Each structure stands twice: as C-alpha cells, then as structure tokens.
GROMACS .gro file of C-alpha atoms in nm:
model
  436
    1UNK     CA    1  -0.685  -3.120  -3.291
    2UNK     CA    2  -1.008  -3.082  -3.378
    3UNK     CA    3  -1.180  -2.871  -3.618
    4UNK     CA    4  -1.262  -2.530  -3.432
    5UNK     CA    5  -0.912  -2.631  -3.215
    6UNK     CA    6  -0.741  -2.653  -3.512
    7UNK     CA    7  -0.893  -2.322  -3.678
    8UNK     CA    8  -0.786  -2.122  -3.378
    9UNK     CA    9  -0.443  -2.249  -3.354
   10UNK     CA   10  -0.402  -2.154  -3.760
   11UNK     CA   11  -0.540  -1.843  -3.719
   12UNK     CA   12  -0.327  -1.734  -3.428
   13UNK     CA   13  -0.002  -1.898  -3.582
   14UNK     CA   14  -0.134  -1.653  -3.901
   15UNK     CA   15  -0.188  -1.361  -3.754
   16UNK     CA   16  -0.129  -1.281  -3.405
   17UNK     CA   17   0.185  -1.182  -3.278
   18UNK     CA   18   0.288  -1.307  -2.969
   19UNK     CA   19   0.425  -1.123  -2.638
   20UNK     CA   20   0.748  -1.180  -2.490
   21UNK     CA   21   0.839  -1.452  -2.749
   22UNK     CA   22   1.006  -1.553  -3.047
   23UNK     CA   23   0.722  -1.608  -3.303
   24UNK     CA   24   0.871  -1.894  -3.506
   25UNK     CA   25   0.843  -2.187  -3.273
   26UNK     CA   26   0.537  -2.075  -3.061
   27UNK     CA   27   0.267  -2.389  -3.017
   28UNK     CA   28  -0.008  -2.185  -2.779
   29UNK     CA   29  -0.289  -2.381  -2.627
   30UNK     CA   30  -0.621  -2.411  -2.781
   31UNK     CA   31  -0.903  -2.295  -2.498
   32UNK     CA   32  -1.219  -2.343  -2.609
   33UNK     CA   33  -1.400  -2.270  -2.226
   34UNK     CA   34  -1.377  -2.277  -1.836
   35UNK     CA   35  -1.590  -2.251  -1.515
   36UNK     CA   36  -1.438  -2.204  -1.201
   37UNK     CA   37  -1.089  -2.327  -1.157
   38UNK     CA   38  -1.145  -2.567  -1.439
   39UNK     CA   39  -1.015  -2.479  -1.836
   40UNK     CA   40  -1.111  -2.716  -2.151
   41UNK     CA   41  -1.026  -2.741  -2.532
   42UNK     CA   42  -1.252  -2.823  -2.789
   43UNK     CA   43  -1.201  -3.212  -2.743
   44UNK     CA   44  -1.289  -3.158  -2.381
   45UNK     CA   45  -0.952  -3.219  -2.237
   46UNK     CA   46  -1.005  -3.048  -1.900
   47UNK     CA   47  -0.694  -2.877  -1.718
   48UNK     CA   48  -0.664  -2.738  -1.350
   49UNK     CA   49  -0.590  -2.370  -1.398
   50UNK     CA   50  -0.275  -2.306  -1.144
   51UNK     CA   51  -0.183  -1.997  -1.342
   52UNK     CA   52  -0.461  -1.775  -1.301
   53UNK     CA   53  -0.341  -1.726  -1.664
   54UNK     CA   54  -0.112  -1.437  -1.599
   55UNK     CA   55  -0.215  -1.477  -1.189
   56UNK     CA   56  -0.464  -1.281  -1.242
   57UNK     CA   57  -0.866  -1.459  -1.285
   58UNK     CA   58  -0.841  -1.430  -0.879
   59UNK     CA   59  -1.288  -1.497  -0.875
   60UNK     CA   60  -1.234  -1.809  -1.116
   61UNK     CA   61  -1.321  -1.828  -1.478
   62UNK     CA   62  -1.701  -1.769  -1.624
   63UNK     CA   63  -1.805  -1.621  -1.284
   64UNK     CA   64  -2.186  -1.619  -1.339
   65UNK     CA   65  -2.220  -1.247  -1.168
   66UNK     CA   66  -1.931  -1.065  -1.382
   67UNK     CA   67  -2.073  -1.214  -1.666
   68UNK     CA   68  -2.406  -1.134  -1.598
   69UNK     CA   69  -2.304  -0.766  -1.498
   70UNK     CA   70  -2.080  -0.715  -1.810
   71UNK     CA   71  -2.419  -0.819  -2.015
   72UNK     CA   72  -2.639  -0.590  -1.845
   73UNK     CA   73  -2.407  -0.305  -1.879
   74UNK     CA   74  -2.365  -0.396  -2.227
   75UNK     CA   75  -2.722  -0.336  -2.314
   76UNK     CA   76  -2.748   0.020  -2.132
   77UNK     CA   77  -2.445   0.199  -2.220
   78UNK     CA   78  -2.138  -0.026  -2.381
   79UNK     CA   79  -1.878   0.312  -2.370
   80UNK     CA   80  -1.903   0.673  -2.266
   81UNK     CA   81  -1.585   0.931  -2.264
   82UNK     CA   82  -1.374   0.957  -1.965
   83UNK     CA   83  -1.512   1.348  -1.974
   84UNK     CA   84  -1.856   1.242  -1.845
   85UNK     CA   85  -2.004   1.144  -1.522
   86UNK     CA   86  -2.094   0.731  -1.536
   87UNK     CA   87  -2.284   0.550  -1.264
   88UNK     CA   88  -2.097   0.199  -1.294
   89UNK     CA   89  -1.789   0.441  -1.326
   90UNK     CA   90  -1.851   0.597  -1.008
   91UNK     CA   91  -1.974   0.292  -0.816
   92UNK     CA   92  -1.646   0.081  -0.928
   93UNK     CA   93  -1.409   0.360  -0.815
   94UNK     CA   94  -1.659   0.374  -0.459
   95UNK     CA   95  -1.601  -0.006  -0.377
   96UNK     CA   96  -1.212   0.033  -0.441
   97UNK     CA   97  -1.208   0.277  -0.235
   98UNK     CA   98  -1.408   0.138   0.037
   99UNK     CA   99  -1.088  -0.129   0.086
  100UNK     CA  100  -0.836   0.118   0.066
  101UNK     CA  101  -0.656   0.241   0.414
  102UNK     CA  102  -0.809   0.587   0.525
  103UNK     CA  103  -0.719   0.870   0.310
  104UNK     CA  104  -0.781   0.748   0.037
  105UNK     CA  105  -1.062   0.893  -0.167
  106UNK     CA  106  -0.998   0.896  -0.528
  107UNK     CA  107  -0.924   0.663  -0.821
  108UNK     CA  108  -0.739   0.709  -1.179
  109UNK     CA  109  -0.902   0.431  -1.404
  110UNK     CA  110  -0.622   0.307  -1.670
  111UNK     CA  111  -0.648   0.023  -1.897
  112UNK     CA  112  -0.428  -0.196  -1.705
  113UNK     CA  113  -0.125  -0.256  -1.458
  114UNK     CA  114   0.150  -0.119  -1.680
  115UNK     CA  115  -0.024   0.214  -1.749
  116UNK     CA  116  -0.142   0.217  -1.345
  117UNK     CA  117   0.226   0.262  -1.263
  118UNK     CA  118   0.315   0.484  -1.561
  119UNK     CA  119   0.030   0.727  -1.442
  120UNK     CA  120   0.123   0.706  -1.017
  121UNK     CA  121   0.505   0.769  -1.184
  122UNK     CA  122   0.357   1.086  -1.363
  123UNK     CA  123   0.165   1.184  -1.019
  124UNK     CA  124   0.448   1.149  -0.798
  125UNK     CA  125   0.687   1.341  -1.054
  126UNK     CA  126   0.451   1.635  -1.114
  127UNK     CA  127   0.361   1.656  -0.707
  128UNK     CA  128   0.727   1.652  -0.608
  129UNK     CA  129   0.886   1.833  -0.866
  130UNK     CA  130   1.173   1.587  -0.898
  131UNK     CA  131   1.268   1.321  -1.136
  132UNK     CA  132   1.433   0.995  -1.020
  133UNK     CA  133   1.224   0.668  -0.965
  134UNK     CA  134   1.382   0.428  -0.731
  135UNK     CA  135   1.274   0.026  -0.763
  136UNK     CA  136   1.451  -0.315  -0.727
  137UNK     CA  137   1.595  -0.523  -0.942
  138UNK     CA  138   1.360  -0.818  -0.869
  139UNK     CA  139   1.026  -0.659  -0.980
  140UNK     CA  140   0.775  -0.657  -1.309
  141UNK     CA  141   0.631  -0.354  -1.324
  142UNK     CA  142   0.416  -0.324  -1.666
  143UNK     CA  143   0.591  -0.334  -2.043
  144UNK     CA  144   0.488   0.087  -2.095
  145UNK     CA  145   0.788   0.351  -2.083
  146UNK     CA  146   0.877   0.369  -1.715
  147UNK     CA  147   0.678   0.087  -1.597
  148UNK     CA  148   0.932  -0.127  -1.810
  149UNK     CA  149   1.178   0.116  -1.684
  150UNK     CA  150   1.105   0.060  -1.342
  151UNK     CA  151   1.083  -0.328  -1.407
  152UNK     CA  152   1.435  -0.461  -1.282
  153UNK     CA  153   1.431  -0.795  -1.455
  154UNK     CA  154   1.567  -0.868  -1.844
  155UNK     CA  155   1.285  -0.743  -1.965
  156UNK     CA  156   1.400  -0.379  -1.902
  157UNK     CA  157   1.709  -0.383  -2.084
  158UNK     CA  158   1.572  -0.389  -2.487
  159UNK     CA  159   1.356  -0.100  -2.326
  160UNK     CA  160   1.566   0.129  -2.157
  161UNK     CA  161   1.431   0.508  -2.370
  162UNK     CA  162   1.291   0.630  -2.023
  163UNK     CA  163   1.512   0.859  -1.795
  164UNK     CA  164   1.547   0.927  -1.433
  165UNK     CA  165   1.513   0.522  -1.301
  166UNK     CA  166   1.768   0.373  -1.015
  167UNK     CA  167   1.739   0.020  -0.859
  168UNK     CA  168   1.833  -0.125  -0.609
  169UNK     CA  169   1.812  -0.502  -0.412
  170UNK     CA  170   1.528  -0.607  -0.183
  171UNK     CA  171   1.505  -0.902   0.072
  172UNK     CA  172   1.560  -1.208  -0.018
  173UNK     CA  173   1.686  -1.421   0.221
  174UNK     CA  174   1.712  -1.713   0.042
  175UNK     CA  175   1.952  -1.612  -0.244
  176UNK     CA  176   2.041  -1.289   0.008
  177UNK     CA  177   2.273  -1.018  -0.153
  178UNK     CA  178   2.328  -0.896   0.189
  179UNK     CA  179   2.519  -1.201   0.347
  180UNK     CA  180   2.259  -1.246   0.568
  181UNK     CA  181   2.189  -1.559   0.770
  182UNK     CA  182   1.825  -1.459   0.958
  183UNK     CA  183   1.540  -1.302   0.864
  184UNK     CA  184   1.621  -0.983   1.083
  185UNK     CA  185   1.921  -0.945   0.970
  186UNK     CA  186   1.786  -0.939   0.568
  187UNK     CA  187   1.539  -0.695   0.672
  188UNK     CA  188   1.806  -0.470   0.867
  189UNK     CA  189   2.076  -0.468   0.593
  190UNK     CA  190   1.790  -0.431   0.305
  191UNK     CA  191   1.724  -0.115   0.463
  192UNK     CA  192   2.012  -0.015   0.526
  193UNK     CA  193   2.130  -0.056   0.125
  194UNK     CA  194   1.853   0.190   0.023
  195UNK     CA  195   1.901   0.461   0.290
  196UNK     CA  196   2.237   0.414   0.082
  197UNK     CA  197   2.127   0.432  -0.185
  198UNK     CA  198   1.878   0.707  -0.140
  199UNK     CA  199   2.179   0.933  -0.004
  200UNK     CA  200   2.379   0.826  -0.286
  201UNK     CA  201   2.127   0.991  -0.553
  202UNK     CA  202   2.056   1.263  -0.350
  203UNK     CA  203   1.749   1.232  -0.178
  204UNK     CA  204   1.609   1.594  -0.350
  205UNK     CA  205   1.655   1.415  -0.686
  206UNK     CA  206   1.376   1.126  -0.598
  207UNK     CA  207   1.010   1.155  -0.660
  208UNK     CA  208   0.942   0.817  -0.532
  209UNK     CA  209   1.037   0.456  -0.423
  210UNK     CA  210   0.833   0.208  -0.649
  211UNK     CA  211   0.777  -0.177  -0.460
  212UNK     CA  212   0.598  -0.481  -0.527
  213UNK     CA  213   0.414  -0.502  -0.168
  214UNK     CA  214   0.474  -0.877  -0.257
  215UNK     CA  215   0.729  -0.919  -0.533
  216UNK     CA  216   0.537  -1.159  -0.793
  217UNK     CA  217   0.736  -1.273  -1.099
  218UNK     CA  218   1.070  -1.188  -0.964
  219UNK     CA  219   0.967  -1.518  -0.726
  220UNK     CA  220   0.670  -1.435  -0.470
  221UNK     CA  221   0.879  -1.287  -0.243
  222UNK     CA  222   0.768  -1.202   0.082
  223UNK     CA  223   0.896  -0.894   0.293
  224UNK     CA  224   1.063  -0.987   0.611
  225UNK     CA  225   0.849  -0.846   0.893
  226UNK     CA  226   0.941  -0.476   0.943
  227UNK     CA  227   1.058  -0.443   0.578
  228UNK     CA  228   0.833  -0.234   0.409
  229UNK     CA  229   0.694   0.003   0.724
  230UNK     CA  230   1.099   0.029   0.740
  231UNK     CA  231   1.088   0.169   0.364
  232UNK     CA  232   0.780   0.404   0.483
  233UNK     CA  233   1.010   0.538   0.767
  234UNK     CA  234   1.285   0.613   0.481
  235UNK     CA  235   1.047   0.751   0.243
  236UNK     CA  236   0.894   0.966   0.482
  237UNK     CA  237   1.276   1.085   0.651
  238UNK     CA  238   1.398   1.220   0.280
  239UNK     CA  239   1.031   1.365   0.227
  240UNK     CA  240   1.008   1.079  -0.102
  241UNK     CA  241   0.660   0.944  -0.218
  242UNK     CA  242   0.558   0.543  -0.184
  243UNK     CA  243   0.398   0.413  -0.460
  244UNK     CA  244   0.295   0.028  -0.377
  245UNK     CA  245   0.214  -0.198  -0.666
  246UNK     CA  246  -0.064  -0.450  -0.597
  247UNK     CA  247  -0.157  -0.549  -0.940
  248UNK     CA  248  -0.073  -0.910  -0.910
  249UNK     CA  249  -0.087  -0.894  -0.534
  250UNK     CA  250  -0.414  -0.732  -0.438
  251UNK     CA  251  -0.778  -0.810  -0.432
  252UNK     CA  252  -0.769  -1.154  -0.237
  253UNK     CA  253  -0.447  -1.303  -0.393
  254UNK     CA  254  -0.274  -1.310  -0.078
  255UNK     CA  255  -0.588  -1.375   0.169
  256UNK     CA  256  -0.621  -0.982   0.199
  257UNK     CA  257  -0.776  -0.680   0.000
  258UNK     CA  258  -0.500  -0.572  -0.001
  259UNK     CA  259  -0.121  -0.761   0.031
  260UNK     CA  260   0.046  -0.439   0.229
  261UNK     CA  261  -0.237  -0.503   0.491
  262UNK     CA  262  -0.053  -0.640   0.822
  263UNK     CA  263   0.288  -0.487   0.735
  264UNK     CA  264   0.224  -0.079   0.931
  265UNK     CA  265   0.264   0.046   0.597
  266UNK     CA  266   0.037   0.293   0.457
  267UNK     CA  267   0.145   0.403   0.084
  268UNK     CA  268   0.086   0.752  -0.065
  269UNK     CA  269  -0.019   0.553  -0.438
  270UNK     CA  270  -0.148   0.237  -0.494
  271UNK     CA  271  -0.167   0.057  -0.827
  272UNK     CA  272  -0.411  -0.253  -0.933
  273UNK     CA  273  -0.526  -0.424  -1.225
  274UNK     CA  274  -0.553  -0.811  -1.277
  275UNK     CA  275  -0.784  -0.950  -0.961
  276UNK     CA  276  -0.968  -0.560  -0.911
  277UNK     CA  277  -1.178  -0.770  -1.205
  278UNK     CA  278  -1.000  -1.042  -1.291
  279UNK     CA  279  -0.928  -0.912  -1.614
  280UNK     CA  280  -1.254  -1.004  -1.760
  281UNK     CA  281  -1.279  -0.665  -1.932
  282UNK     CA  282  -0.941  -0.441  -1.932
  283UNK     CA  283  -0.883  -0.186  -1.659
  284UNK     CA  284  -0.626  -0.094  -1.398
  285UNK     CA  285  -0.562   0.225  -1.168
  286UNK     CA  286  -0.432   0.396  -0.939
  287UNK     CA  287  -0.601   0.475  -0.566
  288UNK     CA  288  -0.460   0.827  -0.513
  289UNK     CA  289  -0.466   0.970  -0.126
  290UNK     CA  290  -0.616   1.286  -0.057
  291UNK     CA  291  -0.280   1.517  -0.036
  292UNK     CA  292  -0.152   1.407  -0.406
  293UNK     CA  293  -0.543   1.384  -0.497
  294UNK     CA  294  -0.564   1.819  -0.374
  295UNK     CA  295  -0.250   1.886  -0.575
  296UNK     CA  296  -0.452   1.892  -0.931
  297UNK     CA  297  -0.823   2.067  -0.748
  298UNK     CA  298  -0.686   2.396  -0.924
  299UNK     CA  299  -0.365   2.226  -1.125
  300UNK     CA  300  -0.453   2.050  -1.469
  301UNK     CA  301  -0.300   1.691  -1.447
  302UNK     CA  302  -0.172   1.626  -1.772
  303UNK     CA  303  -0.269   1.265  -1.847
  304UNK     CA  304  -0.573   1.072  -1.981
  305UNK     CA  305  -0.714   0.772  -2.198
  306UNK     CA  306  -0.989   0.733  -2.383
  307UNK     CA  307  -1.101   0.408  -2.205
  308UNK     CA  308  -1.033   0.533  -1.859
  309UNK     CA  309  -1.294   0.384  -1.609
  310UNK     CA  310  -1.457   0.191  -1.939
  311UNK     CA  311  -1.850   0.117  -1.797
  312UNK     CA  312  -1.816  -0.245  -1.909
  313UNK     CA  313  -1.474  -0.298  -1.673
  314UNK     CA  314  -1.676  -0.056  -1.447
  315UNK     CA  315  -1.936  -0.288  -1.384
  316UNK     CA  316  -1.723  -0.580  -1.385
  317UNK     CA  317  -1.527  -0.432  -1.093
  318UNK     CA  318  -1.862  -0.378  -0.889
  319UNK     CA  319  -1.975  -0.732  -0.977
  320UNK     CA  320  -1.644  -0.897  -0.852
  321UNK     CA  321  -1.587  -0.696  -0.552
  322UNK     CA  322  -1.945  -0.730  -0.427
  323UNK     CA  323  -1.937  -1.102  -0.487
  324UNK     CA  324  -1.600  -1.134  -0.310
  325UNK     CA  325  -1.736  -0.961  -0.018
  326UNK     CA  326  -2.055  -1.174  -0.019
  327UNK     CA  327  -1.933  -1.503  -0.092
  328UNK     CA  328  -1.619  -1.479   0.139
  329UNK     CA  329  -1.343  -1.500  -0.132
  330UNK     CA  330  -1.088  -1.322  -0.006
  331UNK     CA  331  -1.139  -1.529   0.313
  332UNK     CA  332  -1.126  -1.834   0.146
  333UNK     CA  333  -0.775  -1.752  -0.038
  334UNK     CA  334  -0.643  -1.704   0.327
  335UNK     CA  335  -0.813  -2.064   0.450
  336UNK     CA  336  -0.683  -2.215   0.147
  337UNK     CA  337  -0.348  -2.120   0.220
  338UNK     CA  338  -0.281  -2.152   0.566
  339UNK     CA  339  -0.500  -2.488   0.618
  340UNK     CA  340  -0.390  -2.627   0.304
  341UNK     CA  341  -0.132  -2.478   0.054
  342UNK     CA  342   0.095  -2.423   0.348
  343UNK     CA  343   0.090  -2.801   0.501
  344UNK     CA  344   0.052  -2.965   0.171
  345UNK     CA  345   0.333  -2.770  -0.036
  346UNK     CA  346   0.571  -2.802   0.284
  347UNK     CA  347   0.556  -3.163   0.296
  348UNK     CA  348   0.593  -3.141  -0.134
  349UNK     CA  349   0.939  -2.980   0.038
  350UNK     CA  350   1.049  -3.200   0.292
  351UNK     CA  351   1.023  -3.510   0.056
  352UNK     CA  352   1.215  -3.375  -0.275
  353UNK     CA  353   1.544  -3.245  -0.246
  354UNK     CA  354   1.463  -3.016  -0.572
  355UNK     CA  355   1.269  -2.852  -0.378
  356UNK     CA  356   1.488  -2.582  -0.215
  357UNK     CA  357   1.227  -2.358  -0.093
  358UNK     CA  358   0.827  -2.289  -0.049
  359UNK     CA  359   0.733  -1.962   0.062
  360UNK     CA  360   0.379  -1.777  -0.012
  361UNK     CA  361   0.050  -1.705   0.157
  362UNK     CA  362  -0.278  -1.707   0.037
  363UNK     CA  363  -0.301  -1.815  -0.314
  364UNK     CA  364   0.048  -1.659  -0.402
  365UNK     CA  365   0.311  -1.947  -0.362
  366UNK     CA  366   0.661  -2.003  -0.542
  367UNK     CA  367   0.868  -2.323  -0.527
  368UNK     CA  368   1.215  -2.300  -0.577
  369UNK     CA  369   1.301  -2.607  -0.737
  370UNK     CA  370   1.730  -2.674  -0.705
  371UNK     CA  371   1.984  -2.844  -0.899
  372UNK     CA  372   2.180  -2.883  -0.562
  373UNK     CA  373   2.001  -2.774  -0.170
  374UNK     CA  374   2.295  -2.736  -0.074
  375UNK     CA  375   2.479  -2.540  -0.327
  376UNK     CA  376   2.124  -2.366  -0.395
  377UNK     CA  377   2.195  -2.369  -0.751
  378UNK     CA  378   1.874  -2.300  -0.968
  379UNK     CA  379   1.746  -2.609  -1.152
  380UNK     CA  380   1.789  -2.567  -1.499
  381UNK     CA  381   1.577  -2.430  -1.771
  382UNK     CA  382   1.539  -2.785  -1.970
  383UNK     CA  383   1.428  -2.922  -1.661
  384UNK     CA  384   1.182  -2.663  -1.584
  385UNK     CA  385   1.005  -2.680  -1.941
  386UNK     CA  386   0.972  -3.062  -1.904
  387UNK     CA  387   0.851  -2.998  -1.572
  388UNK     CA  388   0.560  -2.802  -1.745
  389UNK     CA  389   0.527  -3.030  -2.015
  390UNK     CA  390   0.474  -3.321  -1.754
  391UNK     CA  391   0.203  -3.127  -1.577
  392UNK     CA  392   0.021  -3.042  -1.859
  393UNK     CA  393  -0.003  -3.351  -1.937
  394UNK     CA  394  -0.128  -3.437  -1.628
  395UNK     CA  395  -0.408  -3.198  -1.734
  396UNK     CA  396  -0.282  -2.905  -1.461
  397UNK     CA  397  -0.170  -2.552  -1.642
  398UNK     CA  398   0.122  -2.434  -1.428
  399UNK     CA  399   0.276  -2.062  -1.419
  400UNK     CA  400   0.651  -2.137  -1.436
  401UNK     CA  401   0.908  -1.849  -1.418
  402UNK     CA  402   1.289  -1.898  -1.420
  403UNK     CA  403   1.368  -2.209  -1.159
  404UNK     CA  404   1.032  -2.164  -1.020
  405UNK     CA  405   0.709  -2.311  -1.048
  406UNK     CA  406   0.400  -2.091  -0.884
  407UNK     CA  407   0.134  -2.234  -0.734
  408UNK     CA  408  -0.153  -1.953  -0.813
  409UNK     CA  409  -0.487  -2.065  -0.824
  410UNK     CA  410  -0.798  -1.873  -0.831
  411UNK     CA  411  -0.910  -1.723  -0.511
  412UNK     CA  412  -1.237  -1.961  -0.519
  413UNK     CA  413  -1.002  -2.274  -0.567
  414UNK     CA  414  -1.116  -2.564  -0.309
  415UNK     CA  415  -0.924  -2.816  -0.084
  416UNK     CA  416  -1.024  -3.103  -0.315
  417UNK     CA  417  -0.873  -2.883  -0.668
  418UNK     CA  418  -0.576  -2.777  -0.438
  419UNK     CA  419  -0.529  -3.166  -0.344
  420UNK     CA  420  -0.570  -3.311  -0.696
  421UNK     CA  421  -0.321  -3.035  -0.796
  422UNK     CA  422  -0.035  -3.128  -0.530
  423UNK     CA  423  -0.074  -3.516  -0.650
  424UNK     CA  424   0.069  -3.386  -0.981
  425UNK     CA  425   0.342  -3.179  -0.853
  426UNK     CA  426   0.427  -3.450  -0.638
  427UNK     CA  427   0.428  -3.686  -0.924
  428UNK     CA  428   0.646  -3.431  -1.144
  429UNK     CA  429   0.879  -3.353  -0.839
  430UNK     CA  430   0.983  -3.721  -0.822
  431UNK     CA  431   1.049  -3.733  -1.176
  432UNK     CA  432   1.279  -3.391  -1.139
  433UNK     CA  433   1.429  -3.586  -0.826
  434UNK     CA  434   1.508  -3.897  -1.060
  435UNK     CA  435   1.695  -3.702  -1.307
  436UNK     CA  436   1.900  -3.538  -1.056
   0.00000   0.00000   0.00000
C-alpha cells in the first residue's frame, strides 16, 4: 500500500464501523479516485466499476456537470430548513416530476431509499386508516424501522421492533414456489397467492402492498408480463394502496425513467434514491399522486427531516437529470443492454454450465451461477468469494449477492468497458467450471 492508501485503510480499520459486517476481519478497498466507469487507488491500479458501488452511480463517477452543480450551489446557499421555499429545491422536485406517470405532482425529499419507504409507509397508513404492510420475501427495502420490516430477506430478522408487516412470495420462475413450469403460469399462480393472502389478513386490515417494480438484491428479478398491472387490479379490488420502490431500479437503470414503465401499472407512491443523483450528495423521496398528496391540504402530516430536499442534493438532482436527458443516458442503458449485455452475457451462458441463468435489461443483470443446472443448486459461498477475488484481480469490482454475480454498470458504460468486462467473467466462469 502506499502511503495515503495505507493511511486510509488505518484510519477506517480505527474508526469506522462497518455496515452489514463483522468488524474484525474487514480488509475494505482503498479508492483514491474515478471518472466515468473507471475507479483507481493511490498506486493507480485502475478497476472497471460493475457495482455501481451499491448499483447506484447510474451517470458514472466524477460526472463533470454534478460536480460542477454541487460547487456552484455550494457557494450560494450550502443548507436552508425544509420550512423554507428553495429554488434548486423546487426545480429538483419539478424534473422528478416531469418523468413521473400523470398524476403525479408532488415530492417528499428524504435523505435516502430506506427513509423514502418509511415515509410512503407513514402516507399510506395515515390516508387509509389501516395498519398492515404487505411485501415479499425476496425484497431490500431500506435498514430504517419498517423499511427493514418490510425487507423480506435475513436482514429483517435481528430487526423485527416494527408491527403490522405480512409477506408473501413473488415470481420467480426459476427457483418458482408455485410449481410452475411457464412464465404464464408463474404470473397466474403469483397472483393468485396474494389475492390469498390479501383475503387471509383481511383486506380492511391493509394499508398497502409494498414491491420492488424490479426486485434488485433479492436477484434482479423481472416480473412476468402481466404481473404487476395484475397486483394493480388486486390492489385496486380490496381498495389497498401501491407503493412501488424504484430506488435501485429507476432513473435509467433498466433503460427507462422509470422500471414500472411498459408493465400498465400506474402506482399510487413511488420511492427513489440512488440513480435520482447517483448518490453524489444524500437524498431520496417519495413522488406522491395528487389524491394521497390532497389528503394533508387541511390535515398536518406528521413527518419531517431536517435535510429534506438538502439544496446541495437539490442541485445535484437537476444536474443529473438534465444531463441524462441531454446526453441520452437513459437511452444508452437500454442500447447497452439489448445490443450488448443481452448477446454477450447469453453466450457467457450457453458456454459454462455454472451458469444456470441470465436474466436483466438495461444495466440491471444477475447471473445465477449453479453448483448443478440440472439440480439448480446454488453455487456455493466459497466459490462465490473467490469468484470476486479473481475479478478483482483482474482489475473489475463486481456486486456479488448470495449465488449471484450482478452485472451493474453505470448507465454511461460503453460497448468497449462492457466487452473488456465479459472477457473477465468469462475468464472467472471457466475457472468456476474447472472446479466443478
């Protein structure tokens, strides 16, 4: 390591305590910059950035107009209450809006995803007057009360001090809980679980249903076709609220504003964080539609922070979404995927049997690597962490969950980054093929 790389590393084994870990044998990176889809450390080993750190840098690292806007903001007005009228404020919440489905007018700033869903929770639980939040078990939701609540994977179990929180299964047709051998078929019997389920609480006992539009950590799981403007239909039958989650999933991860776009679903809340900004600065929110927007006009709603709509994520926000729109980013996540991800990881498929499935669009792609294609069983966790190891080394940062390894670049990524960055999974996947 070198000097400042070591210094970091000492300081952070020191003093900072880590997330989701246990602190004794944590060895984090050392990042000294980046530009684009590119990361480096202080001895200017250069790494491919496949994680979008926590999928999230969606307009690349460093982007020169963020930066610049967070800079200019900075010398006019670095913070103002939440009480007070703010023009980046304002404009931020205006562009969000602009890509929202109509109906939509009005936006709750938070300071991230977690605290998005805690607050559309609180909306749809002070609008309905009842209590229950339904969600699935394969979801991340945010580490706050009910966002970790709502969250249906391990996570939620330490965590469990928030009431009134039911889950059930979503598609999955690859590891289906339904017995189902076609896409149609998932979709069908998915649906027809939580109209079970939803009778089974009591339908005047649930405030809302709570969904991923794209499940992201539980395994970038696509709904079947039909799937989620089927869970609209339900919602709207038993008179329950929608609340779609699209921190991870919106602003151009999956080649759309928006990843519910194309499925005939229209949601009553929406939650974002991560690529609104990229998480340059810290914000998150919810888009609220008019009806549950109307129900506090002349009704106090009983929740605030002190760093909602902050000026310096506010400007950030503006900065990214108007460079998005004029550089064709979102566009070019949906080239990227379909003209290259898609071909390129499918053939990664075909040719290693731990490969058990590919599925994604966009930038948002999970392969399920297998111990056994036939059996389907996962590949195992030693094989996955020398699986990272190997690509690091290889100078590419993966995002690896559970059996999987996602393949989430920034929204700006190119063909060229994409096809350096197959040539190491490809190399990697051979090795995991050896050892099988």
């Amino acid at each position: 390591l070198m000097t400042t790389d070591s210094e970091a590393f000492d300081l952070d084994r020191a003093h900072v305590f880590h997330s989701w870990s246990a602190q004794a044998a944590l060895s984090p990176l050392v990042f000294a910059g980046g530009s684009g889809t590119e990361l480096w450390d202080e001895s200017g080993k250069r790494y491919l950035d496949f994680s979008s750190q926590l999928v999230n840098v969606n307009i690349g690292h460093q982007h020169p107009a963020v930066t610049s806007a967070i800079a200019a903001q900075a010398d006019v007005l670095t913070t103002i209450a939440p009480t007070a009228a703010n023009l980046a404020r304002g404009r931020a919440a205006q562009r969000i809006v602009a890509h929202a489905p109509d109906g939509f007018e009005k936006v709750f700033f938070t300071n991230g995803g977690a605290d998005a869903n805690e607050n559309a929770i609180r909306m749809a639980r002070l609008v309905t007057g009842r209590d229950k939040v339904l969600s699935t078990y394969r979801s991340y939701h945010g580490n706050t009360g009910a966002a970790i609540v709502s969250t249906g994977d391990w996570r939620r179990m330490p965590n469990e001090f928030a009431r009134g929180h039911v889950h059930f299964f979503g598609p999955y047709l690859y590891r289906s809980e339904f017995w189902a051998d076609s896409v149609e078929q998932e979709c069908e019997r998915a649906l027809h679980h939580l109209r079970r389920v939803i009778e089974a609480e009591g339908p005047s006992t649930i405030a809302a249903i709570l969904l991923e539009s794209i499940p992201g950590t539980a395994g970038v799981l696509l709904p079947p076709p039909g799937y989620l403007a089927g869970v609209r239909e339900l919602a709207d039958e038993f008179d329950i609220l929608l609340i779609l989650d699209e921190v991870m999933a919106g602003f151009g991860r999956t080649g759309r504003w928006f990843a519910f776009e194309g499925h005939e679903v229209v949601p009553d809340l929406i939650t974002f964080a991560k690529g609104v900004n990229s998480g340059y600065v810290p914000i998150g929110g919810v888009l609220i539609s008019a009806p549950i927007a109307h129900a506090f006009d002349d009704r106090v709603f009983p929740g605030g922070l002190t760093y909602s709509g902050h000026p310096l994520a506010a400007a950030s926000i503006v900065a990214t979404i108007d460079a998005m729109e004029s550089e064709g980013i979102v566009e070019n996540a949906r080239r990227i995927g379909s003209d290259v991800l898609a071909p390129a990881l499918t053939d990664l498929a075909e040719r290693h049997p731990v490969v058990g499935e590919v599925r994604g669009e966009g930038v948002f792609w999970a392969l399920e690597l297998v111990a056994d294609r036939d059996t389907r069983d996962p590949l195992r966790a030693g094989e996955i962490a020398r699986a990272k190891s190997e690509m690091l080394a290889r100078g590419l940062l993966p995002f690896t969950v559970d059996n999987r390894i996602h393949v989430v670049p920034p929204c700006t990524v190119s063909a060229d980054e994409v096809a350096r960055a197959v040539e190491i999974y490809d190399d990697v996947l051979a090795l995991l093929d050896a050892a099988l």
